[in-house]
Coordinates of C-alpha atoms in Angstrom, one line a residue:
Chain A
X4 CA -5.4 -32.9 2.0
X5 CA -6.2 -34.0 5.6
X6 CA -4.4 -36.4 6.7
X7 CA -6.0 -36.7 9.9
X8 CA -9.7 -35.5 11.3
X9 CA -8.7 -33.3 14.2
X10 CA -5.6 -31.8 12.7
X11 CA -1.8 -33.2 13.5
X12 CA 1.1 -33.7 16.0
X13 CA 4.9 -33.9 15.6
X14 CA 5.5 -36.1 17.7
X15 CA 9.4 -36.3 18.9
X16 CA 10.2 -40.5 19.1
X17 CA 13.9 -40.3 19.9
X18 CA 16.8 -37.5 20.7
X19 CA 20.2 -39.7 19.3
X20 CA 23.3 -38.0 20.9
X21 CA 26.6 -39.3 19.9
X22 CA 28.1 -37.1 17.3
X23 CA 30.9 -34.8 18.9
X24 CA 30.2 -31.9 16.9
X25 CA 27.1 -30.7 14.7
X26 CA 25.2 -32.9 12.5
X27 CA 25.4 -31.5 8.9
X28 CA 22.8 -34.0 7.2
X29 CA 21.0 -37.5 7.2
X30 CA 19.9 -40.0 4.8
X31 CA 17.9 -43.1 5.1
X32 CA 18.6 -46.2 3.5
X33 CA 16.5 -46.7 0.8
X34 CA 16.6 -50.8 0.7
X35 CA 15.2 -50.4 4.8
X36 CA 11.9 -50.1 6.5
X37 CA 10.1 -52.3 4.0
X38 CA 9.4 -56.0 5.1
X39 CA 10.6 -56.9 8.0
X40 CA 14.1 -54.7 7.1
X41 CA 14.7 -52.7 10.0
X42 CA 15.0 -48.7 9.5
X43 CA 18.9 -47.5 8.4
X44 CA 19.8 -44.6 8.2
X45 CA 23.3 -42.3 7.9
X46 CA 24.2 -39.2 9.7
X47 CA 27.2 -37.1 9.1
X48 CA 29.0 -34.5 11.1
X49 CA 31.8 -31.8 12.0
X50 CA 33.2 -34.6 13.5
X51 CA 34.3 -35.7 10.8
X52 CA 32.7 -39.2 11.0
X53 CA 29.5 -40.8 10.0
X54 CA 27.0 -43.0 12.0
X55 CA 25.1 -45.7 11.0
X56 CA 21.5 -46.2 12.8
X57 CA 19.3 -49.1 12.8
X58 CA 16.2 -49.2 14.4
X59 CA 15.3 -52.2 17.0
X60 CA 11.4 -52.9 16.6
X61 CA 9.9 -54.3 19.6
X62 CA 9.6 -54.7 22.7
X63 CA 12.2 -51.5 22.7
X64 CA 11.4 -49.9 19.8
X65 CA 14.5 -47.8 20.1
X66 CA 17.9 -46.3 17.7
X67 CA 21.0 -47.4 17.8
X68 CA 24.4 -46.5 16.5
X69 CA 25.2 -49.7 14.6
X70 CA 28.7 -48.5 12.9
X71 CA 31.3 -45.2 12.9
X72 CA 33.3 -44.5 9.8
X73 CA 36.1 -42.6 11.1
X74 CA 39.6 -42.3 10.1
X75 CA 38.9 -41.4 6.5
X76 CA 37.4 -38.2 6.0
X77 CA 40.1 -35.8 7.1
X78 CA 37.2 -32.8 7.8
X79 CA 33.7 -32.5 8.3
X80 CA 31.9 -34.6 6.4
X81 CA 29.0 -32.5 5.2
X82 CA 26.7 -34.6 3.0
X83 CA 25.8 -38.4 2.5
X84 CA 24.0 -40.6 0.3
X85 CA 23.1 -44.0 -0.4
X86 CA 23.0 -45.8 -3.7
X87 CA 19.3 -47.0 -4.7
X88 CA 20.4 -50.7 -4.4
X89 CA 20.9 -49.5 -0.3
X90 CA 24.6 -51.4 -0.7
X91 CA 26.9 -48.4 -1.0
X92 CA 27.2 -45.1 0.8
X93 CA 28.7 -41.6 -0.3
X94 CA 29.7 -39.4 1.6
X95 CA 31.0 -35.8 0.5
X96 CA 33.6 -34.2 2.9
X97 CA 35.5 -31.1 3.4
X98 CA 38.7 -32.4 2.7
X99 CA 37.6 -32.5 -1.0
X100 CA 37.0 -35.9 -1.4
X101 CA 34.2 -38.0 -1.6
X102 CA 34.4 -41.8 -0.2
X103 CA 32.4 -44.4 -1.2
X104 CA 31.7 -47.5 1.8
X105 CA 30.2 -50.7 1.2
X106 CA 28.7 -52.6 4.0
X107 CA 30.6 -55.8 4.4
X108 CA 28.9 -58.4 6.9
X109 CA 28.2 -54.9 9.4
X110 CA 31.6 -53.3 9.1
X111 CA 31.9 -50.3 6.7
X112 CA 34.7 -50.4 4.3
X113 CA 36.0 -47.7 2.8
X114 CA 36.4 -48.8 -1.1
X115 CA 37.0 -46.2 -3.2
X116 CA 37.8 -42.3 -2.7
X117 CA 36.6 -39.6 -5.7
X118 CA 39.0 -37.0 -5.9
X119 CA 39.1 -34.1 -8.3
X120 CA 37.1 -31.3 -6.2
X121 CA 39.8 -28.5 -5.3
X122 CA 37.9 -27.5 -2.0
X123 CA 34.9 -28.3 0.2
X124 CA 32.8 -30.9 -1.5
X125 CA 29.3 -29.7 -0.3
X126 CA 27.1 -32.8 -1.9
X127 CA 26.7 -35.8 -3.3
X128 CA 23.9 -37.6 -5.1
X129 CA 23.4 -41.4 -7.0
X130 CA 21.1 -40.9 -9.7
X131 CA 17.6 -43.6 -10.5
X132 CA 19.4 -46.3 -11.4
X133 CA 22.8 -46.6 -8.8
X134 CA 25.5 -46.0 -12.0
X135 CA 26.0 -42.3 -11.9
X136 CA 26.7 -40.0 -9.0
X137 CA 27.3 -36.6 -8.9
X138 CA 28.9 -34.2 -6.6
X139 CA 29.7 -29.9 -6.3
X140 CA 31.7 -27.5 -3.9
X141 CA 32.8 -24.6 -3.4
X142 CA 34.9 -24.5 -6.5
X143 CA 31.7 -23.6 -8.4
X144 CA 31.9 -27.1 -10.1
X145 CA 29.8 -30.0 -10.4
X146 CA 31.2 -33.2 -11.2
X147 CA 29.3 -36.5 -12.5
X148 CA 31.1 -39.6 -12.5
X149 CA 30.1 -43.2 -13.8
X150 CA 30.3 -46.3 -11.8
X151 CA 32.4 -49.2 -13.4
X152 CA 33.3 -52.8 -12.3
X153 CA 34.7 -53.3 -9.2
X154 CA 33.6 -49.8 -7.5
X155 CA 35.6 -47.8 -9.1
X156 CA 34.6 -44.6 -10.2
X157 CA 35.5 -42.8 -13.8
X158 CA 34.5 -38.7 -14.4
X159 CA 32.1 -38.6 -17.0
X160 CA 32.4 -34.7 -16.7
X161 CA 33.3 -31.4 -15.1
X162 CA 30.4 -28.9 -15.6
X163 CA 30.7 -25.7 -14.9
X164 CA 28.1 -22.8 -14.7
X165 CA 27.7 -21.5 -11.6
X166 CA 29.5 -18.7 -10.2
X167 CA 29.5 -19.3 -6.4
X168 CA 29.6 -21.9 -4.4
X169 CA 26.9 -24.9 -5.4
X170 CA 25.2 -26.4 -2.0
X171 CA 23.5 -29.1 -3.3
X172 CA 23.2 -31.9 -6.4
X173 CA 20.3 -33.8 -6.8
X174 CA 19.1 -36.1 -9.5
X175 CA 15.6 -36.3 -10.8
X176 CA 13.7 -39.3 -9.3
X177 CA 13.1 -41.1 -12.9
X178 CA 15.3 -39.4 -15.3
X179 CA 18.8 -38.7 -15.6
X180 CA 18.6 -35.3 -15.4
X181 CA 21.0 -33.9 -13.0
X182 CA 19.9 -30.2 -10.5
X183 CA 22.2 -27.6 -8.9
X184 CA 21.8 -25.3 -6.2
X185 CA 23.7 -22.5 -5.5
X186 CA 24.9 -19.4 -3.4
X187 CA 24.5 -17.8 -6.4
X188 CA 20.9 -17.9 -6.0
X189 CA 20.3 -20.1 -8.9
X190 CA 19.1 -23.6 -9.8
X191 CA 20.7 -25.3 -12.9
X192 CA 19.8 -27.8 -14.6
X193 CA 21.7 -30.0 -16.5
X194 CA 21.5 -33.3 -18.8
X195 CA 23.2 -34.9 -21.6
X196 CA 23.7 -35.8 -25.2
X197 CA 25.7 -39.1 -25.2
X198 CA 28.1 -38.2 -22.3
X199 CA 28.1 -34.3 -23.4
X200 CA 27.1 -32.5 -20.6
X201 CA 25.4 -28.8 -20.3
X202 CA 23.4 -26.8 -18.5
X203 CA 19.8 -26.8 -20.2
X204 CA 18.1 -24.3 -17.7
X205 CA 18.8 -22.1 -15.5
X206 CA 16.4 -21.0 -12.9
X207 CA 16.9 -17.1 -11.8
X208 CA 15.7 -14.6 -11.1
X209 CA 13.8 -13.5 -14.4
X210 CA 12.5 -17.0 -14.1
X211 CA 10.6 -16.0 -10.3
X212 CA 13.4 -17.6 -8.7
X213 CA 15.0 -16.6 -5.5
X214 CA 16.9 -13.3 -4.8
X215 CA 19.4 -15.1 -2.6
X216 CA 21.1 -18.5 -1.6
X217 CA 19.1 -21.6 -2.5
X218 CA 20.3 -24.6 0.0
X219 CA 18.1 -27.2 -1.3
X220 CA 15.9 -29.1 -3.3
X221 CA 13.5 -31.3 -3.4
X222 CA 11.1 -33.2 -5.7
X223 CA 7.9 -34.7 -5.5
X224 CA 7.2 -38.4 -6.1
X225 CA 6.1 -38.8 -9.0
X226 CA 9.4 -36.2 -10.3
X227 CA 6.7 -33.3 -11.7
X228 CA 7.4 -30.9 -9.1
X229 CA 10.0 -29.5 -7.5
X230 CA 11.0 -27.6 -4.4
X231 CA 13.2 -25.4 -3.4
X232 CA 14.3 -23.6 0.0
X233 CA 16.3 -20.6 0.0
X234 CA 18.3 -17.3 2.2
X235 CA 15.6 -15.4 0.9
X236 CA 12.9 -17.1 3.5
X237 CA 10.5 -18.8 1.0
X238 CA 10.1 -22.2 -0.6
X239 CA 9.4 -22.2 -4.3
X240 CA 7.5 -24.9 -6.3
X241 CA 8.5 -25.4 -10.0
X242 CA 6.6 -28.1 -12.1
X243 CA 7.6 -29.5 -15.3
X244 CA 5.7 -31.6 -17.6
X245 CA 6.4 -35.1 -17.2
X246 CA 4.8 -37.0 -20.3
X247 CA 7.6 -34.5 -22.3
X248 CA 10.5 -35.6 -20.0
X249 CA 9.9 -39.0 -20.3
X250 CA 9.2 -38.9 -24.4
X251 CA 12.6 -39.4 -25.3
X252 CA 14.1 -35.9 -25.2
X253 CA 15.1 -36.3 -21.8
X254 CA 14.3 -32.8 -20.5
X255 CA 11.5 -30.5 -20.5
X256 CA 11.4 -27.3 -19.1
X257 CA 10.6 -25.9 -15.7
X258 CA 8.5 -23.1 -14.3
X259 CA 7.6 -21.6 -11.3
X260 CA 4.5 -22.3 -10.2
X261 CA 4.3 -20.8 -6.6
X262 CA 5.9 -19.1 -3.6
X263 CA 5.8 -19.8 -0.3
X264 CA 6.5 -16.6 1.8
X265 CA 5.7 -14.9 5.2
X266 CA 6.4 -18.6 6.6
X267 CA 9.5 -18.4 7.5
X268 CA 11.5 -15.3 9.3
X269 CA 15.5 -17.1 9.1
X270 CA 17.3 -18.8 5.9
X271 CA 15.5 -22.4 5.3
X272 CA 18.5 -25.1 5.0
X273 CA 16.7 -27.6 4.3
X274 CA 13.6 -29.1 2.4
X275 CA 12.1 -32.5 1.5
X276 CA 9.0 -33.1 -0.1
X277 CA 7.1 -37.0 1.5
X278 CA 6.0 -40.0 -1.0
X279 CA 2.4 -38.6 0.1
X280 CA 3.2 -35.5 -0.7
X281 CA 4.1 -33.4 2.6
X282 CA 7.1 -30.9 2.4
X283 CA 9.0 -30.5 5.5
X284 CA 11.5 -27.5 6.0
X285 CA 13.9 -27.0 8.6
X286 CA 15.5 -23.8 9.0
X287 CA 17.9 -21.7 11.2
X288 CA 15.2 -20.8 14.0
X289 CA 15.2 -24.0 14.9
X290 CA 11.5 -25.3 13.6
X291 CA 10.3 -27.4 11.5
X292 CA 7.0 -27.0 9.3
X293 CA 5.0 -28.9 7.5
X294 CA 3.4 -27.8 4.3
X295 CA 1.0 -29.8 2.1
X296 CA -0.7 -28.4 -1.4
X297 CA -4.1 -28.9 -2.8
X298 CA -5.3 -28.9 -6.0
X299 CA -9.1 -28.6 -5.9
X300 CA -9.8 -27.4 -9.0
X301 CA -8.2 -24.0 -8.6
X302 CA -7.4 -22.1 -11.9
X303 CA -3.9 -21.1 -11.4
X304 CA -2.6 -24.8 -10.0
X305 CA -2.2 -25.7 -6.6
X306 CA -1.8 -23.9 -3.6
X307 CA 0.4 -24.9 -0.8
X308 CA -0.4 -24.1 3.0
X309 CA 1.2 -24.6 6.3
X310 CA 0.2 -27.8 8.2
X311 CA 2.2 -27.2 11.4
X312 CA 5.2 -25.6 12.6
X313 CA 7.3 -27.1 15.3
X314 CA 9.0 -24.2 17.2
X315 CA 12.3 -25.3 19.2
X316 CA 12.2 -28.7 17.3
X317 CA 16.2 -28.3 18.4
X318 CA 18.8 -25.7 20.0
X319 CA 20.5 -24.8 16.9
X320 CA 19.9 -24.6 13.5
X321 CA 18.4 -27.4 11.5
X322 CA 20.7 -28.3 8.9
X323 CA 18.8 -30.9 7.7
X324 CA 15.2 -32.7 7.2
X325 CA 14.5 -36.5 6.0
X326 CA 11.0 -37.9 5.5
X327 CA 12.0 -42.0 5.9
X328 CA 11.1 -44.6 3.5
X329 CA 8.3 -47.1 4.6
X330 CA 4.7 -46.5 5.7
X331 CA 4.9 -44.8 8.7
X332 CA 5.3 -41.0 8.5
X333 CA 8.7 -40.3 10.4
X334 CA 11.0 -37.6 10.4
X335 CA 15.0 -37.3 10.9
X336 CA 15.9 -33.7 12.1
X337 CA 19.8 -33.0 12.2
X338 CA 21.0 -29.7 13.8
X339 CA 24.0 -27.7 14.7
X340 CA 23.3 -29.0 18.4
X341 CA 25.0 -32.2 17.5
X342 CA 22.1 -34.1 17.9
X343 CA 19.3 -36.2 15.8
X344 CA 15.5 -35.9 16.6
X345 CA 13.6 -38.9 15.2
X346 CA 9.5 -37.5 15.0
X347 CA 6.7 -38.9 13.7
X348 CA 3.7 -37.0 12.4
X349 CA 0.4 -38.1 13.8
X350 CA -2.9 -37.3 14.7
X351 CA -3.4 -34.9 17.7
X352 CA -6.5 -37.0 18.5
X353 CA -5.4 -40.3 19.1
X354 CA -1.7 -39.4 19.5
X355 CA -0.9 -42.1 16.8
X356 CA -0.3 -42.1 12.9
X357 CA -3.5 -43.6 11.9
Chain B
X27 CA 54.6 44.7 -31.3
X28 CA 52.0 42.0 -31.3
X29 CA 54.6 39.1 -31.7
X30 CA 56.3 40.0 -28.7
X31 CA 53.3 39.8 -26.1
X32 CA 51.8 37.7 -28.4
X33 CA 54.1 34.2 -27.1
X34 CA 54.2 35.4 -23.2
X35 CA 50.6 35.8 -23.1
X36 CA 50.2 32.4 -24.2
X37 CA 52.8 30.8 -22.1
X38 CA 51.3 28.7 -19.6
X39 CA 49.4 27.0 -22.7
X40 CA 52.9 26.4 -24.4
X41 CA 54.4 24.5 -21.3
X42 CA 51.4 22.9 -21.1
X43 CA 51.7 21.7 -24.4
X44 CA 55.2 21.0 -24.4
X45 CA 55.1 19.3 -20.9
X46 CA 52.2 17.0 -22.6
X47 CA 54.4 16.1 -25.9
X48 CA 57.0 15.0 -23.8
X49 CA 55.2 13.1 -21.7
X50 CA 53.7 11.5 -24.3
X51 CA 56.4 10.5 -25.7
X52 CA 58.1 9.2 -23.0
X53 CA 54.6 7.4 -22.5
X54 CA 55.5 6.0 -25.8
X55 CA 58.3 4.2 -25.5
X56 CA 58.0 3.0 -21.4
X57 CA 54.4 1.3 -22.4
X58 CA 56.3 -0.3 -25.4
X59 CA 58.6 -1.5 -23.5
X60 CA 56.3 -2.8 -20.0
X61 CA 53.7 -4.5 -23.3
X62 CA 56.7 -6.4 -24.6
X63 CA 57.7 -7.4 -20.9
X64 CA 54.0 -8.1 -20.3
X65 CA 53.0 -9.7 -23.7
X66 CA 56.7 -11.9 -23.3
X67 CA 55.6 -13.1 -19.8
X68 CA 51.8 -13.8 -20.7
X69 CA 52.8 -15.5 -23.9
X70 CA 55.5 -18.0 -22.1
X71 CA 52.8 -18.8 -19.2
X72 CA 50.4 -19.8 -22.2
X73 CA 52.9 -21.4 -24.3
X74 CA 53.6 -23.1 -20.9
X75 CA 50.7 -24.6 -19.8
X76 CA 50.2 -25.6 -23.2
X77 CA 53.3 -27.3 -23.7
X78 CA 52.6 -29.4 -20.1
X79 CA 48.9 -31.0 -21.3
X80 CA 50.8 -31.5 -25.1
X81 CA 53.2 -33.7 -23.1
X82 CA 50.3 -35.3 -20.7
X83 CA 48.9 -36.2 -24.3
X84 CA 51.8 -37.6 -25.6
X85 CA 52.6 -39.8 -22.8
X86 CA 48.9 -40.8 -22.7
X87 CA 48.9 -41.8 -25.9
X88 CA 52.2 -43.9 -26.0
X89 CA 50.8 -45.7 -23.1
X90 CA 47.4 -46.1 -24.7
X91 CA 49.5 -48.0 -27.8
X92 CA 51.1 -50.0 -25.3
X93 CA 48.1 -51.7 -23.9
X94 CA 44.9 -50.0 -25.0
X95 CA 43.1 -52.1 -23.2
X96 CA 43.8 -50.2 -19.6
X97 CA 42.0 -47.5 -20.8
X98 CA 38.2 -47.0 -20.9
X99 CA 36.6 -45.7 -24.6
X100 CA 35.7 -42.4 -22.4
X101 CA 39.0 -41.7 -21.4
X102 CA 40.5 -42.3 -24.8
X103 CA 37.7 -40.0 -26.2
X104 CA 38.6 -37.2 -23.6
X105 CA 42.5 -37.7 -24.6
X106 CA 41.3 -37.4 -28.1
X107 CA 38.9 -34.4 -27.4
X108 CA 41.8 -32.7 -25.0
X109 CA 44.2 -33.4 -28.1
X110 CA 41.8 -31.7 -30.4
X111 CA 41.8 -28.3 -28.0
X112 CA 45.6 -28.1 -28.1
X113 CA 45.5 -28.6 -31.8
X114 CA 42.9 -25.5 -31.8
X115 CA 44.7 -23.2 -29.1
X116 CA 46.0 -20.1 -31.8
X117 CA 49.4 -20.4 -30.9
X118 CA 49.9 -16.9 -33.4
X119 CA 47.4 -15.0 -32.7
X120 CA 46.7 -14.3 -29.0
X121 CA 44.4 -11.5 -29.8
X122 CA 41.7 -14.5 -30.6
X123 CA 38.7 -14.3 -28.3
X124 CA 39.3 -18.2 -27.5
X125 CA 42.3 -18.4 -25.8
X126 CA 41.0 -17.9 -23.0
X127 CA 37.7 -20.3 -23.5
X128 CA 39.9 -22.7 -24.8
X129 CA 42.7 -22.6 -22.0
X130 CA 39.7 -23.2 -19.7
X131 CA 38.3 -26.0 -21.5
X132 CA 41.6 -27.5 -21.2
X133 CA 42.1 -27.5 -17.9
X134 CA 39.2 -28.9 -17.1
X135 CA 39.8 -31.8 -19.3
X136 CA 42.7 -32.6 -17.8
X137 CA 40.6 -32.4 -14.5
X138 CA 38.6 -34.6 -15.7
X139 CA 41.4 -37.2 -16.9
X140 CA 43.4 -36.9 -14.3
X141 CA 40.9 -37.6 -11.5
X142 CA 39.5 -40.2 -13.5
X143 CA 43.3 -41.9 -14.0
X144 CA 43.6 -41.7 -10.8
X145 CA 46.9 -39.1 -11.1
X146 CA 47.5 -36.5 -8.7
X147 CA 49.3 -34.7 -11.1
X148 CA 49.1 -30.6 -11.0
X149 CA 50.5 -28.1 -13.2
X150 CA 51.3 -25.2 -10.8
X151 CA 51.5 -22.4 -13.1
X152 CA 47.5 -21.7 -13.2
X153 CA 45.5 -19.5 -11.0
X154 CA 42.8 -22.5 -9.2
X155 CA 39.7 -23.0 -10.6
X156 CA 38.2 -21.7 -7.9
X157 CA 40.1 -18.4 -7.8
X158 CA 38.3 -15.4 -8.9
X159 CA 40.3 -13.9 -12.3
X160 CA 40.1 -10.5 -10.6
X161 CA 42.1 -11.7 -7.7
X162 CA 45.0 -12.7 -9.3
X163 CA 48.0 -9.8 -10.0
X164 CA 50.0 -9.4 -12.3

């Protein structure tokens, strides 16, 4: 794919300081950047709050904090999430809980708290359609809970599977099938037969999976493919077929389909794959990279190759990477520095994305 | 003649085997008696727990009659399905390879139930879910 004559830039738009500690993960609003609707997005932090950014278009074309949500979470808040509709936030914290805010006339309310975890909940995740979420920590458990009436929250079920700690949830883009990441170097998937829950797959070793900690996941747009960043230094891509998980069954099995490695030389904590189909990685030597995949014709499927790497995109660790909504091609970087990046990718010719 | 030399040559083996017949039988009755103390201990943990999510259920239940409609179909299907596990437990045969699938299946019903209710109700008697089994002593 080139995606711009003359190869590409990341080029850094913003540096947003504010958070007093380090900035665990982002997410953007998914009901922003599309007409007219300014950019939103959440960031949450050891400092046990979250921030909520809005982007002012012109003339100043600049970020800022629009909202803190403090005085809830009673630790770091490690992971956050907004429903599809763009109304309601999650976020996952330390203190075992997970809070759920609506936005009410630009003040955050807290209305509803999910507990049930018996430690660190490490993520949180809304599923297609805005009335399941689903959550994990370090008690090895993943929970999945139903959204009723009047925000509150029932648990649908209590799955358990994994034997370490589970870093990340994340439900497929069209189908509610739920995915699990874990220091137990596995991915499981999981999905249901009228509210039973269990773990369909389980994506190990034997299966080419990774030979240590996978932090995070990732799928494609069109919910066929699948990546996944790991301790173990590579990305994996696992593809599925879609026409089968969209028949009626519900699920179809996954398979590795390639490895990324030599790439990276520290654990990769993060991954996200673009709408157009760019994976971004950020990882603990402070870079990001861009990878993109093409399919010309090749016998064995796709191959994937580095588009650029972005050494010293922060100080610290990257904890996390966002591609935003909307048409332009920017980035959210969070790090252990305690501060945002906002980037955009463009073309090192004209120093612009088009 | 032979009979004479015959026992002191073969003494160290008879203390041997006399020091090992005692033993044994002091073996004998000591691990009799540390099973019992063991099996009596285990069994009223078990018969514990159990007893605690038979009385959750029961006092779910008499509220569910009381006005059914404060509780979701889900919840009363988990009640059921957590009424169906204690039914199940085998209360006289703890040799069963369940118990201990089934004790786990249990409390994580009543995980389930209880977050979902709302209750921050917590029966201290079990290791945490998040505990491994091989840390906990006995």
């Amino acid at each position: 794919m080139e995606l711009y004559e003359g190869g590409c830039d990341l080029k850094l738009l913003e540096t947003l300081e504010g958070h007093g500690d380090r900035v665990w993960s982002l997410a953007w609003n998914p009901a922003t950047g599309a007409s007219g609707t300014p950019l939103v997005f959440a960031s949450c932090s050891g400092d046990k709050t979250v921030r909520i950014w809005e982007h002012t278009p012109s003339p100043s074309a600049t970020w800022t904090c629009k909202a803190i949500l403090e005085d809830t979470h009673t630790r770091t808040v490690r992971s956050c999430a907004w429903s599809p509709s763009g109304k309601l936030l999650a976020t996952a914290s330390f203190d075992a809980t997970t809070a759920i805010w609506e936005n009410v006339g630009g003040d955050y309310e807290c209305v509803s708290t999910l507990e049930g975890h018996e430690n660190e909940v490490k993520s949180v995740s809304w599923n297609s359609s805005g009335t399941l979420l689903a959550t994990c920590g370090r008690d090895k458990s993943v929970w999945i809970w139903e959204m009723q009436p009047g925000n509150e929250f029932e648990c649908v079920s209590v799955l358990q599977g994994h034997t370490q700690d589970v870093k990340m949830v994340q439900w497929h883009p069209t189908t509610d099938v739920l995915f699990s990441c874990s220091y137990d170097n596995t991915i499981k998937v999981w999905a249901d037969d009228d509210d039973d829950w269990q773990c369909v797959q389980t994506l190990g070793e034997p299966n080419n999976g990774h030979s240590s900690t996978v932090w995070a996941l990732s799928f494609n747009a069109s919910g066929d493919k699948m990546v996944t960043c790991s301790d173990d230094l590579t990305l994996k891509i696992w593809e599925t077929d879609n026409v089968q998980m969209h028949s009626g069954d519900g699920y179809a099995p996954w398979r590795h389909i390639c490895t990324l490695t030599g790439y990276h030389d520290r654990t990769i904590f993060s991954v996200h794959w673009s709408s157009e189909g760019i994976i971004a990685s950020g990882a603990a030597d402070d870079a990001i990279r861009f990878f993109v995949g093409n399919k010309d014709g090749l016998v064995d499927g796709p191959t994937y190759k580095l588009l650029l790497k972005k050494e010293k995109a922060h100080d610290m660790d990257i904890n996390s990477v966002q591609w935003s909504p909307g048409e332009k091609r920017l980035l959210a970087s969070a790090s252990d520095d305690g501060v945002i990046k906002i980037w955009e990718l463009v073309s090192s010719s004209t120093g612009n994305g088009y | 003649m032979e009979d004479i030399f015959e026992s002191s040559l073969h003494l160290e083996e008879t203390h041997f085997e006399e020091g090992y017949s005692d033993g044994y039988k002091h073996g004998l009755v000591i691990g009799k008696e540390e099973a019992q103390q063991v099996g009596l201990r285990v069994g009223f943990e078990a018969g514990e727990e159990l007893g605690f999510y038979r009385g959750c259920i029961e006092v779910w239940n008499f509220a569910i009659r009381v006005d059914q409609t404060r509780f979701s179909d889900r919840i009363q299907k988990m009640i059921k399905q957590m009424e169906e596990l204690v039914e199940k437990y085998p209360v006289f045969d703890p040799e069963s390879e369940s118990v201990q699938e089934l004790m786990e299946a249990l409390r994580l019903k009543f995980r389930a139930i209880s977050a979902t209710l709302g209750m921050k109700l917590e029966y201290n008697g079990y290791p945490k879910m998040g505990q491994d089994p091989k840390e906990m002593g006995f």
